[in-house]
Short mmCIF file of C-alpha atoms in Angstrom, two decimals:
data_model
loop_
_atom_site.label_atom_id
_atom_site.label_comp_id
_atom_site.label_asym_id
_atom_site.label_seq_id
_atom_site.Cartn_x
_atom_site.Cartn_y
_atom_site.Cartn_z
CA UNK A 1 83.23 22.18 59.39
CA UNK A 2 82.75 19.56 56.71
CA UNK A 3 80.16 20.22 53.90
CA UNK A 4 76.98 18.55 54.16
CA UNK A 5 76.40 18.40 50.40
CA UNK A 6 78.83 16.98 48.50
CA UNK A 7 79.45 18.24 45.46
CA UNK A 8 77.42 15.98 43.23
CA UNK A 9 74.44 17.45 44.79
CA UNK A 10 74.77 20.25 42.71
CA UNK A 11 73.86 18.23 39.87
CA UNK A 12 71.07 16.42 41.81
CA UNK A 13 69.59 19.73 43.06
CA UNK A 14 69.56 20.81 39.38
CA UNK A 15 68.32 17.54 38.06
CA UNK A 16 65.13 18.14 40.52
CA UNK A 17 64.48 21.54 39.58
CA UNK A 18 64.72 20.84 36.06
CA UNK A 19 62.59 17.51 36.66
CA UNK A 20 59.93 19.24 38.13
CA UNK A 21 58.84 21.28 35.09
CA UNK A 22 57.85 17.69 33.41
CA UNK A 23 56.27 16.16 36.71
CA UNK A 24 53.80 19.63 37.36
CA UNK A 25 53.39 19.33 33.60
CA UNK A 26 52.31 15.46 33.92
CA UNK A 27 50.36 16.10 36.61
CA UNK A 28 48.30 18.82 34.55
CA UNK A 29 48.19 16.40 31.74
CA UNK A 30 46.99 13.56 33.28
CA UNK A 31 44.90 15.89 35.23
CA UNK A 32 43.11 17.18 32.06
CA UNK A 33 43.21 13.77 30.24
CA UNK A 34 41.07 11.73 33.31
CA UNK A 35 38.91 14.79 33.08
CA UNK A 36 37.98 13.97 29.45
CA UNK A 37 38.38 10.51 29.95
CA UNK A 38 34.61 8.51 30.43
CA UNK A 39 35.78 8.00 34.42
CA UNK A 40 34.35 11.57 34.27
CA UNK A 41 32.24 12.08 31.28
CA UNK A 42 30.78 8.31 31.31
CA UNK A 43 31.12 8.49 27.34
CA UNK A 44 30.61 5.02 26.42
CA UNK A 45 30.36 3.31 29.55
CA UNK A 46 26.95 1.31 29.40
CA UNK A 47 24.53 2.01 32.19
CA UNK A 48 22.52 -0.56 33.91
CA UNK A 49 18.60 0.39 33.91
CA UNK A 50 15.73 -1.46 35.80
CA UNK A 51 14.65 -2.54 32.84
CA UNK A 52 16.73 -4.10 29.94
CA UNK A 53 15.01 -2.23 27.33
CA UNK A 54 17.34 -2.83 24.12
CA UNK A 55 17.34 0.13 21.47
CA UNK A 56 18.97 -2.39 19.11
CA UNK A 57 16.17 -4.20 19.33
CA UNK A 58 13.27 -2.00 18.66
CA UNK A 59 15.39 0.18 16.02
CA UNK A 60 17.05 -1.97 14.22
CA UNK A 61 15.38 -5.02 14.35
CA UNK A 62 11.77 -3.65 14.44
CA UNK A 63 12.30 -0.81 12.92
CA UNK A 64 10.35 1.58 15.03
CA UNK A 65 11.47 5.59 14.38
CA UNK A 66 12.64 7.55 16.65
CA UNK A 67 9.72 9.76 17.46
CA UNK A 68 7.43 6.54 18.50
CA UNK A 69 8.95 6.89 21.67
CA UNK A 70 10.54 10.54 21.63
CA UNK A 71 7.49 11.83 20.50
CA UNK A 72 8.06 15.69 21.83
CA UNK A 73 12.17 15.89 20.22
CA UNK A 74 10.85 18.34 17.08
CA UNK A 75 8.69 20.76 19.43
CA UNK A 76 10.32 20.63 23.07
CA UNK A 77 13.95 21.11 24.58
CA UNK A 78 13.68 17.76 26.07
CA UNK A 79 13.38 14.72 23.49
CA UNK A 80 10.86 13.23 25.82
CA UNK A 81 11.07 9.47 27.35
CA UNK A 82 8.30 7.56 26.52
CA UNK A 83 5.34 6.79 29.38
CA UNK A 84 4.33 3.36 30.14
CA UNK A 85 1.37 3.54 28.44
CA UNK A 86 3.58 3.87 25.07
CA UNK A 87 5.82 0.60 25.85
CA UNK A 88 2.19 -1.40 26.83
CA UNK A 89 0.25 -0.23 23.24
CA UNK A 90 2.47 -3.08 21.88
CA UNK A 91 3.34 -5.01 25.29
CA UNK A 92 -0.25 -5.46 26.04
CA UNK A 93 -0.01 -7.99 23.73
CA UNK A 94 2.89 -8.79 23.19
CA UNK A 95 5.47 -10.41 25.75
CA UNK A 96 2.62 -9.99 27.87
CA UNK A 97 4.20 -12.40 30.61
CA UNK A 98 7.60 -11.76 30.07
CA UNK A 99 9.39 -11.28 33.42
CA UNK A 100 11.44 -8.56 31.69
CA UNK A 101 8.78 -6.35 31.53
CA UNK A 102 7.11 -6.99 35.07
CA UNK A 103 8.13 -3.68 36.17
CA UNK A 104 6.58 -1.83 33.08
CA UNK A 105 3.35 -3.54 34.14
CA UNK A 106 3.44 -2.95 37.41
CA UNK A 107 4.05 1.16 36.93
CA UNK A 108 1.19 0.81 34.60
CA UNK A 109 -1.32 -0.89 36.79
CA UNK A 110 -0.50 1.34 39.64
CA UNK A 111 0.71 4.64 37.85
CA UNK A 112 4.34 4.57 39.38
CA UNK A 113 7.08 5.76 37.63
CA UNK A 114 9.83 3.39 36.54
CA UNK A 115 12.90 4.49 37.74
CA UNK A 116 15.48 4.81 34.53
CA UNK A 117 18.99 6.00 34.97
CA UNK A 118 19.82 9.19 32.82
CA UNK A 119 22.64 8.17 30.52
CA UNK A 120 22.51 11.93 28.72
CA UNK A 121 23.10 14.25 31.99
CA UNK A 122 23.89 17.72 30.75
CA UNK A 123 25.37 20.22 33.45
CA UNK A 124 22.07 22.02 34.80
CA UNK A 125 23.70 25.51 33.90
CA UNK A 126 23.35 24.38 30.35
CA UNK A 127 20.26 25.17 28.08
CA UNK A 128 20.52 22.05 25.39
CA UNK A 129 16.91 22.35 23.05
CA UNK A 130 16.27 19.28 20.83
CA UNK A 131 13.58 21.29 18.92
CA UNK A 132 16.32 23.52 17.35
CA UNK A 133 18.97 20.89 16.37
CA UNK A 134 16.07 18.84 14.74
CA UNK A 135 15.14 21.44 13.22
CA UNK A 136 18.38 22.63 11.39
CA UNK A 137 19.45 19.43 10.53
CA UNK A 138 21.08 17.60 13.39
CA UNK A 139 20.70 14.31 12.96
CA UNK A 140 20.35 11.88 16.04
CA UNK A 141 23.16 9.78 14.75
CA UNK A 142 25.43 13.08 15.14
CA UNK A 143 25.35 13.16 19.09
CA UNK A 144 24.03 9.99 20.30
CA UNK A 145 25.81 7.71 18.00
CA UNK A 146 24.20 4.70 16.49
CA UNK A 147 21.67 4.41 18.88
CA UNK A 148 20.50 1.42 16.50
CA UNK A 149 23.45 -0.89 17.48
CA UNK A 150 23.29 -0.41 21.28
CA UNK A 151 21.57 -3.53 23.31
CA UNK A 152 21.84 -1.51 26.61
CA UNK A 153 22.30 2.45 26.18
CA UNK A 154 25.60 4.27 26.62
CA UNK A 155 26.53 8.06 25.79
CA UNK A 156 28.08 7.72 22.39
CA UNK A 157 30.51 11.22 23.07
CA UNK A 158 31.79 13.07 25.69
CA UNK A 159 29.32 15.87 26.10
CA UNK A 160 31.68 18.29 27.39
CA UNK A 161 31.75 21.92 25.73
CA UNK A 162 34.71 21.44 23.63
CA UNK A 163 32.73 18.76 22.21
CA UNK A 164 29.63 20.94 21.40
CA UNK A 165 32.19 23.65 20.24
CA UNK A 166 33.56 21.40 17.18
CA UNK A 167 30.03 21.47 15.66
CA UNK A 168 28.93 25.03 16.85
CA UNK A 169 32.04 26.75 15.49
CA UNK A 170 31.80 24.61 12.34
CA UNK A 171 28.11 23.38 11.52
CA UNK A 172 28.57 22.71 7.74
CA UNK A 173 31.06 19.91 8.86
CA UNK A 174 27.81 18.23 10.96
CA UNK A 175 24.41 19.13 9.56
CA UNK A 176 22.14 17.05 7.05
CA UNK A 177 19.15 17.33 5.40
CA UNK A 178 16.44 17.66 7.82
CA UNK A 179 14.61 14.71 6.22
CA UNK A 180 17.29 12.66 6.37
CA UNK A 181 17.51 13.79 10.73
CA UNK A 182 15.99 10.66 11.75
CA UNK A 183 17.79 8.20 9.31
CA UNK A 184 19.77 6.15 11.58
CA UNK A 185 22.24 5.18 8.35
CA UNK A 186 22.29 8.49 6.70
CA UNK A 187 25.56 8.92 4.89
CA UNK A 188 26.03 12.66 2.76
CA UNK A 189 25.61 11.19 -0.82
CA UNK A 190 28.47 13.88 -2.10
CA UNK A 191 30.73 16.17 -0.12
CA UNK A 192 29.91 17.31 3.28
CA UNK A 193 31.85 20.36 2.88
CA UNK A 194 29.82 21.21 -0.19
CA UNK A 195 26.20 19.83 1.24
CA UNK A 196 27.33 21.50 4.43
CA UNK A 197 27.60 24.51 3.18
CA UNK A 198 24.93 24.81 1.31
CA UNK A 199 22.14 23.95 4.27
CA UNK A 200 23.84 26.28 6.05
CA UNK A 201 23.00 28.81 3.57
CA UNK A 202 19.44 27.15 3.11
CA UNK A 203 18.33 27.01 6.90
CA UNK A 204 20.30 29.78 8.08
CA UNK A 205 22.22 27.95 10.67
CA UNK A 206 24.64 30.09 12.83
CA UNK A 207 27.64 29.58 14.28
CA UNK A 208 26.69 30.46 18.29
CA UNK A 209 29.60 30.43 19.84
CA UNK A 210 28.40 33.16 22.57
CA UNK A 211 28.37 32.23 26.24
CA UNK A 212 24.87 33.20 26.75
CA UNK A 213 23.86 30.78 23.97
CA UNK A 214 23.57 27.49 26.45
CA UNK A 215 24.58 29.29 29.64
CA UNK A 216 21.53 31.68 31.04
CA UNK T 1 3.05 6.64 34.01
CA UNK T 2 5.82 8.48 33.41
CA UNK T 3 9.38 7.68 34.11
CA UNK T 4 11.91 9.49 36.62
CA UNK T 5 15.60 9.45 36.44
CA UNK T 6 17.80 8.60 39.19
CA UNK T 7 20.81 11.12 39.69
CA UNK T 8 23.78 9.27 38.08
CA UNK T 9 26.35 11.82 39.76
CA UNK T 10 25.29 11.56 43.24
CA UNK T 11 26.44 8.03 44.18
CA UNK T 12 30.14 9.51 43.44
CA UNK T 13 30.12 12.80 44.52
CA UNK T 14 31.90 12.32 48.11
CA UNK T 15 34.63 9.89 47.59
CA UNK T 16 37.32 12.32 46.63
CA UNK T 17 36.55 15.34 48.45
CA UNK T 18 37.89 14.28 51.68
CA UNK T 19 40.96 16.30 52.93
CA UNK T 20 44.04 15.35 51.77
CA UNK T 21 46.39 13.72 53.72
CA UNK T 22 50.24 14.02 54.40
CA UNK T 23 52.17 17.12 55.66
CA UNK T 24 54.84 19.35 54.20
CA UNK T 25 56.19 18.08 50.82
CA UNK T 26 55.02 14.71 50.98
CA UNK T 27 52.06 16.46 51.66
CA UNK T 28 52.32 17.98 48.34
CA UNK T 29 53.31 15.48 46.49
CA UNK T 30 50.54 13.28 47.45
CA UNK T 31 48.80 16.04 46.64
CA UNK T 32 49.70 16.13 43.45
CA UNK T 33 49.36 12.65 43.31
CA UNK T 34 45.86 12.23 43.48
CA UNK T 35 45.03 15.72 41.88
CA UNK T 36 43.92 13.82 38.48
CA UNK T 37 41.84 11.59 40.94
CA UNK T 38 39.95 14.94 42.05
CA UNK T 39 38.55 15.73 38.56
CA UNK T 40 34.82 16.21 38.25
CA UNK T 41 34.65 15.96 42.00
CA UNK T 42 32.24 19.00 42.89
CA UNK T 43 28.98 19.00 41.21
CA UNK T 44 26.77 21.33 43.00
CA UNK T 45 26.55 23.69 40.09
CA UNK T 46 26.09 20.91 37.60
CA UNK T 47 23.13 19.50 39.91
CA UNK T 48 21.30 22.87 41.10
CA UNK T 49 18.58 22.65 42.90
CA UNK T 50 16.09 23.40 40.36
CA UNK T 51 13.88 20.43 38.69
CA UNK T 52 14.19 19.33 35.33
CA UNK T 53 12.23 17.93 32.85
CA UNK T 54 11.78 13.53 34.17
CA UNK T 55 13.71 14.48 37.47
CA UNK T 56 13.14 12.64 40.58
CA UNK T 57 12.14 14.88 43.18
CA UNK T 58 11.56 14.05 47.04
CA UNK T 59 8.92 16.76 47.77
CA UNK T 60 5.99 15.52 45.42
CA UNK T 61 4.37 12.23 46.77
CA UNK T 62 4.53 10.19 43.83
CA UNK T 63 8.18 11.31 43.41
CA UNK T 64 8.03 13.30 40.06
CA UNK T 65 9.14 16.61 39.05
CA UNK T 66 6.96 16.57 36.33
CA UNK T 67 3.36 17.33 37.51
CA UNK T 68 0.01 16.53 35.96
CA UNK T 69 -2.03 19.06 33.76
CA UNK T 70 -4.07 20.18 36.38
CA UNK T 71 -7.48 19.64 34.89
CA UNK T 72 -9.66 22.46 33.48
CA UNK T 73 -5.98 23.95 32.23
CA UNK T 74 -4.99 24.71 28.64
CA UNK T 75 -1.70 24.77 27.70
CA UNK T 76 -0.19 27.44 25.31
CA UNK T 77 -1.14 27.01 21.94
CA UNK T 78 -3.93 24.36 22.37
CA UNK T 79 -6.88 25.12 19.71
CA UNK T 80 -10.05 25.28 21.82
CA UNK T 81 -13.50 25.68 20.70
CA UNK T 82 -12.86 24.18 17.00
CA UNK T 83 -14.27 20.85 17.74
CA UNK T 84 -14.16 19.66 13.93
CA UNK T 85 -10.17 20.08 14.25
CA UNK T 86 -10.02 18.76 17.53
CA UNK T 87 -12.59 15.94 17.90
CA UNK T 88 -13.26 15.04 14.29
CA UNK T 89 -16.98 15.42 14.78
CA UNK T 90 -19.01 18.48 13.55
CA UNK T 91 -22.62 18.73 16.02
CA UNK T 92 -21.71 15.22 17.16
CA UNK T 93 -21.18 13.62 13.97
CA UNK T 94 -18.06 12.22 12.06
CA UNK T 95 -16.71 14.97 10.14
CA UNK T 96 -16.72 13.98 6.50
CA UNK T 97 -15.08 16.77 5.45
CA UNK T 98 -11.13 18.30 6.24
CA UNK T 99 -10.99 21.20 9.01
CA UNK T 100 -8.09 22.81 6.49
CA UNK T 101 -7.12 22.32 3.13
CA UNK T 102 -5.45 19.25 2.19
CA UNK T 103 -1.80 20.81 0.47
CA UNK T 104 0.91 18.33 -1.13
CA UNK T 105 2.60 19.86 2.35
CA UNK T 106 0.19 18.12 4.33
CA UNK T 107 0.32 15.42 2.49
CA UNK T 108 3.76 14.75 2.76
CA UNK T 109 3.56 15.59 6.64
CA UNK T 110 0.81 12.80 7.17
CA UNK T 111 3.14 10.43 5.11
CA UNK T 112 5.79 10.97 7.73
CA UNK T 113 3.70 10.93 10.88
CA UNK T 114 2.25 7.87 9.32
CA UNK T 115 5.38 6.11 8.76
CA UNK T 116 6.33 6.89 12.52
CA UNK T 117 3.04 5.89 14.24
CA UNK T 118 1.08 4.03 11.87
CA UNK T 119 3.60 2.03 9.98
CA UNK T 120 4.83 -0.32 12.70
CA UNK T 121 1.47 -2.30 12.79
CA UNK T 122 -0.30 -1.08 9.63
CA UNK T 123 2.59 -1.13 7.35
CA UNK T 124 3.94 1.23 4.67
CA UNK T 125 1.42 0.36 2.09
CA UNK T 126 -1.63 0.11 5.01
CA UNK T 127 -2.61 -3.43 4.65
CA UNK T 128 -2.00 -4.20 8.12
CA UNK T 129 0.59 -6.53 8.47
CA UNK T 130 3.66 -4.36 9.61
CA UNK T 131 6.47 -5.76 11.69
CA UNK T 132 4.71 -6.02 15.43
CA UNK T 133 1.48 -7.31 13.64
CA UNK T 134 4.02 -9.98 12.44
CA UNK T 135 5.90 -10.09 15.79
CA UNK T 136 2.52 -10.95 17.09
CA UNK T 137 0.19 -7.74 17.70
CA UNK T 138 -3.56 -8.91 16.60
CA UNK T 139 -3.81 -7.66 12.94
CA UNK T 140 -5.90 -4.32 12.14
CA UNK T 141 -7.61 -4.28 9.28
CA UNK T 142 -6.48 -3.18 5.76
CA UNK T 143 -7.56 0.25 4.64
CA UNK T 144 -8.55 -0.79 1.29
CA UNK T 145 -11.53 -2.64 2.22
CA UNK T 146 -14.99 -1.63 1.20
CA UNK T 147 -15.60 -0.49 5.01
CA UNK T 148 -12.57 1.37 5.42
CA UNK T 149 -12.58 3.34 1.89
CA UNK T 150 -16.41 4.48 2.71
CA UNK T 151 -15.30 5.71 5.82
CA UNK T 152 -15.78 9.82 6.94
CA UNK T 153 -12.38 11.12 7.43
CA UNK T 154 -13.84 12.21 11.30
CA UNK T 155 -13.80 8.66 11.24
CA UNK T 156 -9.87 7.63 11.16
CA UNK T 157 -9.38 10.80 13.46
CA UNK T 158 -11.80 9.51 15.95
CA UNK T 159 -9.83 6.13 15.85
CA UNK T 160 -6.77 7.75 16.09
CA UNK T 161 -7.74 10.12 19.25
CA UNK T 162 -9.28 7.44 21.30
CA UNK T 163 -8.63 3.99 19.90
CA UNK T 164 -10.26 0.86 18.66
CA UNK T 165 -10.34 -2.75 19.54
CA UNK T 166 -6.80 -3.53 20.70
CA UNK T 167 -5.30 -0.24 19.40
CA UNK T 168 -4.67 2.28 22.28
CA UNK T 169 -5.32 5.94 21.47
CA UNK T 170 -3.04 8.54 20.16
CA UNK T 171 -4.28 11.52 21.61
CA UNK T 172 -1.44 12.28 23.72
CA UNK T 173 1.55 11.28 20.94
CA UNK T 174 0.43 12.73 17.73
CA UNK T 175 -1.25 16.55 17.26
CA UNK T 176 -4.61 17.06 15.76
CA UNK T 177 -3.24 18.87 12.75
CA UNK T 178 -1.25 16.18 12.50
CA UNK T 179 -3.85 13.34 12.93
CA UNK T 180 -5.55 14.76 10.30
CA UNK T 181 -2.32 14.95 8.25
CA UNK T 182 -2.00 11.21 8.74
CA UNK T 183 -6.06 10.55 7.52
CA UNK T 184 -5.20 12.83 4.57
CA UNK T 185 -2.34 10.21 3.44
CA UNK T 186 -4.53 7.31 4.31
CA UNK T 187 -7.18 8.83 2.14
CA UNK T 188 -4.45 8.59 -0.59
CA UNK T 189 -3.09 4.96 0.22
CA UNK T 190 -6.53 3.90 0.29
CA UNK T 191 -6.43 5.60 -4.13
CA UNK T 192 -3.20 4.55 -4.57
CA UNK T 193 -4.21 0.71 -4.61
CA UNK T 194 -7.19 1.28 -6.05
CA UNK T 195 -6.30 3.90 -9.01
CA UNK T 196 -6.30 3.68 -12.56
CA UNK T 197 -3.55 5.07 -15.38
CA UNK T 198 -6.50 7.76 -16.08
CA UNK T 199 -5.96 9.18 -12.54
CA UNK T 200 -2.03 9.53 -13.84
CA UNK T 201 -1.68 12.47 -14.95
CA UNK T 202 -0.84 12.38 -18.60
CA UNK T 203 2.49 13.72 -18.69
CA UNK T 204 3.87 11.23 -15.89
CA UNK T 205 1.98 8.27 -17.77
CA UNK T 206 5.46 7.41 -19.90
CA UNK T 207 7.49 6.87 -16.37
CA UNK T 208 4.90 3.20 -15.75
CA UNK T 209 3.89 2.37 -19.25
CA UNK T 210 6.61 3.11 -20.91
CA UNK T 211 4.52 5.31 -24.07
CA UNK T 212 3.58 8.58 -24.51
CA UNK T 213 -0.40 9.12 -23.29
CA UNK T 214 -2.75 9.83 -26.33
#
């Protein structure tokens, strides 16, 4: 009976076996790289809304804070988004015909809600509080980027738990002064390691690196 | 009046759970294959049931998950029965006085709350011609005039809770403790333009003059 393999299949056969350790190992590679990739976390992919509102243009050019708009983000988990009636105390009068801003009028004449899409969509088995981070020093800047710059919004970083890890496990590496939270341009004046450490110290920030921390 | 959020994730939620295809080691290999493709593909834990806070939700009838106050409620916290701290009037009238001691700490609160609120039509220094005033908002009036300085206190907390002329009210964006905080600061804009170097105290004198007070 003649062989069916010939003898260079020895070397294929261990070629393949060999081979296979590096194509599993791609696979879980590029498996774990799409999965922090914005396909999946939509980190800085901009997000069309009904309504072009432009943060660039209200922050930067107007120079309207923060908590104009966000008015619950030092007392409340959620940062709250603004009601009609907030965008129409200015848009009453001005850019009162704009065609931009037909739908704000409309949901404010007939008290509909205007539907945004949610750029910053946490996992529902995660407990996220703005109060807290406010109020030991994380700035806005620190998560949501510079908010200041974007015409359309986009999520600025990945919001995946390794990413809350980096400033949970280390917080003197992240945290300013809280009056400083708001400051869209706030740069530490001396070392962060050094200021870091010593707001840690001041405002008793922990490192919470327990599950039950954000998962209840 | 409030806003709703669509759910971002459930446009893309069925695309790549379909069964694979392919049989045997092909099978596999496709597999394999598309196995990066399946990332992020189940979300029913990361969307649960449960409302949260601006969801849209399909079993109200306007839609929201957020509900009304119902009326008559009071919601944790909320000072009732103090009507100086919470309408600015005392037996009807404009309070003329504080309902709690005016600190440098309330001071410095009603300087920020004023520079988030206030500033954008008022301006920093609360002459009334802030960036949407020059963007095209009618102008308020300056808080140094004779009207304004002669003014109660209840008076710039009554404005502030329920509005005047083109101004809507505040009620629902800025606390009463910290409405007052803001009339506090106003009350010392409103010296600030109108001091003298004897309200400087003597030892800070040097820093604008320049010489030691006699």
């Amino acid at each position: 009976m003649t062989q069916i393999f010939h003898p260079s299949f020895n070397t294929i056969s261990k070629v393949t076996i060999f081979g296979a350790v590096f194509f599993l190992g791609g696979g879980l590679w590029l498996t774990a790289e799409v999965n922090r990739s914005g396909y999946v976390t939509n980190e800085g992919v901009v997000r069309e809304q009904p309504v072009h509102f432009s943060h660039k243009h209200h922050v930067q050019g107007l120079g309207i804070d923060c908590r104009y708009c966000h008015t619950s983000v030092e007392v409340s988990s959620s940062a709250g988004m603004p009601s009609t009636k907030t965008c129409m105390t200015c848009h009453s009068l001005v850019w009162t015909n704009a065609e931009l801003l037909e739908l704000v009028r409309d949901s404010y004449r007939t008290d509909d809600s205007i539907e945004w899409t949610r750029v910053h969509d946490l996992p529902d088995y995660a407990y996220f509080d703005h109060s807290i981070h406010v109020k030991k020093g994380v700035g806005c800047t620190t998560c949501h980027g510079q908010v200041d710059g974007m015409p359309l919004m986009w999520q600025e970083n990945s919001l995946q738990m390794e990413w809350c890890l980096e400033c949970h496990r280390e917080p003197e590496l992240f945290v300013r002064p809280r009056e400083h939270v708001f400051d869209m341009d706030w740069q530490p004046a001396e070392e962060q390691a050094a200021l870091g450490a010593r707001l840690v110290e001041e405002y008793d920030i922990q490192s919470l690196t327990n599950c039950s921390t954000c998962h209840r | 009046m409030s806003a709703f959020f669509r759910n971002p994730r459930a446009a893309r939620r069925s695309p790549w759970a379909v069964g694979l295809g392919g049989k045997g080691l092909g099978g596999l290999a496709t597999a394999l294959a598309l196995l990066p493709l399946s990332a992020g593909c189940r979300q029913d834990m990361h969307d649960q049931p449960k409302l949260q806070p601006y969801e849209a939700s399909a079993f109200f009838e306007d839609g929201r998950a957020v509900r009304p106050r119902v009326p008559g409620t009071v919601r944790r916290g909320a000072v009732i029965g103090d009507d100086h701290l919470t309408t600015g009037r005392v037996d009807g009238e404009l309070a003329t006085t504080f309902p709690f001691e005016v600190t440098a700490g309330v001071l410095a609160r009603g300087q920020e709350q004023f520079g988030v609120y206030c500033s954008p039509c008022h301006d920093h220094a609360g002459t009334g011609q802030g960036m949407i005033v020059q963007r095209g908002l009618k102008q308020p009036s300056s808080f140094h005039v004779e009207r304004l300085r002669e003014a109660a206190p209840g008076y710039f907390f009554d404005v502030i809770t329920n509005g005047f002329g083109a101004m809507y009210d505040y009620s629902d964006r800025i606390a009463p403790e910290d409405r007052w905080a803001i009339v506090a600061y106003v009350r010392a804009l409103q010296l600030s333009q109108n001091a003298t170097l004897e309200d400087v105290p003597a030892a800070q004198r040097v820093a604008l003059t320049g010489e030691a007070g006699q």
